């Protein structure tokens, strides 16, 4: 499986499977605009080919499926008032919606690190496999951003306030956590993946989604409850509010080790990012479709792209790596309703549209 002679996206047929491999192992398969376009073309081909029964998404290398989008390129474009955000997120979000509705079984192998844009390519799949090595997260609030790529749809459908907790803190889920949070369907040990992958390339044409699930379950551990499930009552009590000020107050009042650790984590995040995230998560609860959430996320993403917080968050985490961002504003109390409204406003001709 060497990527030496191959591009950043490998799409090929193996038996009855259309394989889509993210192929930037040194960058933990961070996804570029060209890769999104190549995935879309591959799905065109695989959807039209009657000899392909199943799609398999995987990542090259040992470190993970995908560390997210190409944040550095977005940062550079944002600095010069460029349009990469507008173009990349539009095409990425439309692809996320396509994956959810794809007519053939789409199996995502969510091994190792799965973050941000990698979640968008995998967690909307019909069959989502995590492993004993999975480290899944939506850490965007630490970049002055919010969980996008349909993240607000996914997180708002986790049990209780589990999604609110993961969305605001950016904490990492292991495989069973991801299943409990409804981001994944089955834990398959990484060591068993080669055998399962081989079996997927040999499925019969016309295989049903239920049959693919049965095949996967034959390799699965059956785990469905991770460490975070035990904390669910506390998380529900601490995060069951619609204002960030109330969540902070509840954490301070509680005073437990978990509450204080969580408070410390939130204090490192972008106040504006947290307020926007919480609002989008609450709106997503009543959404009737993933597309509805993606339309809202796209409006908010374009506002994020113009913001100092995004540039500062990426600078601190990715560029200078000093882990010491200066957020604007620096306190959640100073994020005004007018500021929030800018992330929710309709954007006219730029609105995200689906075919």
XYZ file of C-alpha atoms in Angstrom, residues 79-353:
275
model
C -4.897 36.551 6.044
C -5.073 38.047 2.539
C -8.891 38.197 2.396
C -8.908 35.280 -0.045
C -11.800 33.048 -1.033
C -10.482 29.549 -0.218
C -12.861 29.250 2.747
C -15.896 30.072 0.622
C -14.887 27.569 -2.075
C -13.500 24.732 0.066
C -16.283 24.661 2.662
C -18.977 24.854 -0.022
C -17.599 21.818 -1.852
C -16.763 19.955 1.368
C -20.220 20.413 2.913
C -21.985 19.362 -0.306
C -19.770 16.256 -0.297
C -20.676 15.556 3.371
C -24.371 15.586 2.436
C -23.697 13.356 -0.572
C -21.944 10.769 1.618
C -24.960 10.597 3.945
C -27.290 9.899 1.015
C -24.933 7.681 -1.005
C -26.978 4.843 -2.546
C -24.407 2.081 -1.997
C -23.034 0.932 1.375
C -20.220 3.312 2.335
C -17.819 1.839 4.921
C -15.536 4.274 6.756
C -12.516 2.850 8.600
C -12.052 5.389 11.405
C -8.712 4.206 12.767
C -6.296 6.390 14.739
C -6.818 10.151 14.578
C -10.148 11.254 13.107
C -10.773 14.986 13.438
C -12.702 17.813 11.815
C -12.910 17.240 8.068
C -12.082 13.582 8.634
C -15.260 13.289 10.700
C -17.192 14.819 7.813
C -15.932 12.153 5.408
C -16.612 9.248 7.782
C -19.284 9.904 10.414
C -22.011 10.454 7.788
C -21.251 7.053 6.236
C -23.752 4.208 6.315
C -21.213 1.959 8.118
C -18.739 3.553 10.543
C -15.976 1.402 11.995
C -13.820 2.565 14.913
C -10.909 0.641 16.411
C -8.921 0.181 19.602
C -6.729 3.059 18.363
C -9.429 5.573 17.415
C -8.984 9.126 18.720
C -11.956 11.072 17.381
C -12.486 14.761 18.125
C -14.094 17.971 16.941
C -11.568 20.441 18.426
C -12.573 23.452 16.311
C -13.546 25.730 19.229
C -9.843 25.818 20.113
C -9.257 27.418 16.697
C -11.878 30.139 17.085
C -14.195 28.005 14.961
C -17.058 25.552 15.656
C -17.708 21.858 14.861
C -18.657 22.035 11.186
C -18.882 19.402 8.372
C -22.266 18.460 9.816
C -20.761 18.270 13.291
C -23.667 20.263 14.742
C -26.100 17.672 13.306
C -24.104 14.753 14.730
C -23.385 16.282 18.151
C -26.980 17.396 18.653
C -28.072 13.784 18.169
C -25.743 12.332 20.813
C -27.486 11.202 24.044
C -28.342 13.942 26.531
C -25.666 16.653 26.642
C -22.797 14.384 25.540
C -22.607 16.229 22.202
C -22.623 19.623 23.911
C -19.724 18.449 26.075
C -17.644 17.106 23.177
C -18.451 20.070 20.939
C -17.468 22.730 23.471
C -14.449 21.028 25.052
C -13.018 19.384 21.917
C -12.232 16.357 24.105
C -11.260 13.121 22.372
C -13.515 10.087 22.029
C -12.173 6.556 21.969
C -13.960 3.941 19.851
C -16.704 3.000 22.336
C -17.199 6.693 23.231
C -17.759 7.404 19.524
C -20.410 4.677 19.357
C -22.141 5.990 22.476
C -22.105 9.510 20.981
C -23.591 8.110 17.725
C -20.537 8.974 15.622
C -19.793 5.304 14.861
C -21.427 1.881 14.699
C -18.914 -0.866 15.539
C -15.515 -1.352 17.193
C -13.241 -3.609 15.144
C -9.686 -4.142 16.455
C -7.173 -2.579 14.061
C -5.430 -5.961 13.767
C -8.610 -7.423 12.251
C -9.046 -4.704 9.633
C -7.006 -6.416 6.861
C -9.285 -9.471 7.050
C -12.462 -7.383 7.131
C -11.186 -5.211 4.289
C -10.471 -8.336 2.253
C -13.982 -9.629 2.965
C -15.488 -6.308 1.830
C -13.743 -6.570 -1.535
C -15.363 -9.971 -2.027
C -18.990 -9.159 -1.247
C -21.625 -10.069 -3.806
C -23.137 -7.439 -6.061
C -26.357 -5.956 -4.762
C -25.455 -6.653 -1.135
C -27.762 -4.821 1.264
C -26.731 -2.396 3.996
C -28.008 -4.901 6.566
C -25.768 -7.616 5.121
C -22.747 -5.315 5.260
C -23.557 -4.591 8.925
C -23.748 -8.312 9.603
C -20.362 -8.838 7.939
C -18.770 -6.060 10.001
C -20.325 -7.322 13.224
C -18.612 -10.653 12.643
C -15.290 -8.864 13.256
C -16.525 -6.438 15.943
C -15.931 -6.543 19.704
C -19.505 -5.575 20.535
C -18.381 -2.642 22.725
C -20.838 0.249 22.739
C -20.159 2.162 25.956
C -16.971 4.153 26.540
C -15.624 5.974 29.569
C -17.682 9.098 28.959
C -20.994 7.215 29.337
C -20.355 6.831 33.075
C -20.155 10.634 33.341
C -23.389 11.221 31.465
C -25.513 12.228 34.500
C -22.919 14.838 35.512
C -22.480 16.060 31.929
C -26.253 16.381 31.489
C -26.504 18.470 34.675
C -23.534 20.708 33.831
C -24.160 21.283 30.118
C -27.964 21.423 29.991
C -28.107 25.189 29.434
C -28.544 27.443 26.424
C -26.055 30.118 27.537
C -22.312 29.670 28.052
C -22.466 31.826 31.190
C -24.822 29.280 32.771
C -22.555 26.350 31.860
C -19.557 28.124 33.393
C -21.581 28.930 36.534
C -22.714 25.305 36.871
C -19.133 24.023 36.559
C -17.892 26.490 39.182
C -20.766 25.611 41.507
C -20.199 21.875 41.140
C -16.534 22.100 42.089
C -15.788 18.414 41.473
C -12.468 17.406 39.926
C -14.241 16.679 36.640
C -16.012 20.059 36.671
C -12.827 21.989 37.470
C -10.816 20.133 34.809
C -13.574 20.856 32.290
C -13.652 24.510 33.325
C -9.903 24.779 32.760
C -10.349 23.272 29.278
C -13.142 25.695 28.376
C -11.129 28.662 29.619
C -8.567 27.905 26.902
C -11.171 28.042 24.103
C -12.380 30.955 22.014
C -15.265 32.661 23.873
C -16.820 33.618 20.549
C -16.321 30.082 19.243
C -18.053 28.606 22.296
C -21.060 30.943 22.078
C -21.480 30.279 18.343
C -21.073 26.523 18.861
C -23.665 26.329 21.630
C -26.180 28.312 19.575
C -25.645 26.131 16.485
C -25.961 22.958 18.581
C -29.262 24.139 20.059
C -30.624 25.111 16.628
C -29.518 21.724 15.254
C -31.707 19.879 17.768
C -34.824 20.863 15.849
C -33.280 20.500 12.378
C -35.047 18.066 10.074
C -31.974 17.210 7.993
C -28.204 17.279 7.804
C -28.529 19.769 4.917
C -30.370 22.243 7.143
C -27.443 22.172 9.586
C -24.864 22.469 6.800
C -26.596 25.586 5.426
C -26.320 27.205 8.871
C -22.744 25.999 9.324
C -21.762 27.505 5.971
C -23.140 30.931 6.951
C -21.232 30.760 10.235
C -18.046 29.449 8.583
C -17.838 32.433 6.220
C -18.113 34.762 9.216
C -15.424 32.754 11.042
C -13.144 33.058 7.997
C -13.306 36.855 8.321
C -12.618 36.818 12.054
C -9.438 37.576 13.972
C -10.212 34.655 16.298
C -9.793 32.086 13.516
C -6.474 33.523 12.377
C -5.267 33.786 15.976
C -6.435 30.273 16.901
C -4.692 28.697 13.924
C -1.564 30.794 14.544
C -1.325 29.582 18.140
C -2.101 25.914 17.405
C -0.620 25.268 13.968
C 1.700 28.063 12.830
C 3.689 29.298 15.854
C 2.504 26.429 18.090
C 2.829 28.543 21.233
C -0.622 27.329 22.417
C -1.291 30.822 23.741
C -3.998 32.492 21.658
C -5.262 35.992 22.428
C -9.007 35.750 21.857
C -11.216 38.668 20.894
C -13.271 39.217 22.943
C -11.431 37.494 25.775
C -14.516 36.762 27.930
C -17.798 35.024 27.097
C -19.677 37.884 28.810
C -18.350 40.220 26.098
C -19.692 38.177 23.169
C -22.715 40.328 22.321
C -25.984 39.251 20.679
C -25.018 41.440 17.697
C -21.753 39.496 17.294
C -23.617 36.189 17.409
C -26.231 37.402 14.915
C -23.539 37.895 12.270
C -22.822 34.136 12.301
C -26.485 33.259 11.796
C -27.481 35.840 9.166
C -28.604 34.734 5.712
C -26.000 35.365 3.008
C -28.080 35.857 -0.123
C -26.495 34.577 -3.335
C -23.754 32.813 -1.369
C -26.175 30.473 0.440
C -25.213 26.778 0.331
C -27.399 24.863 -2.122
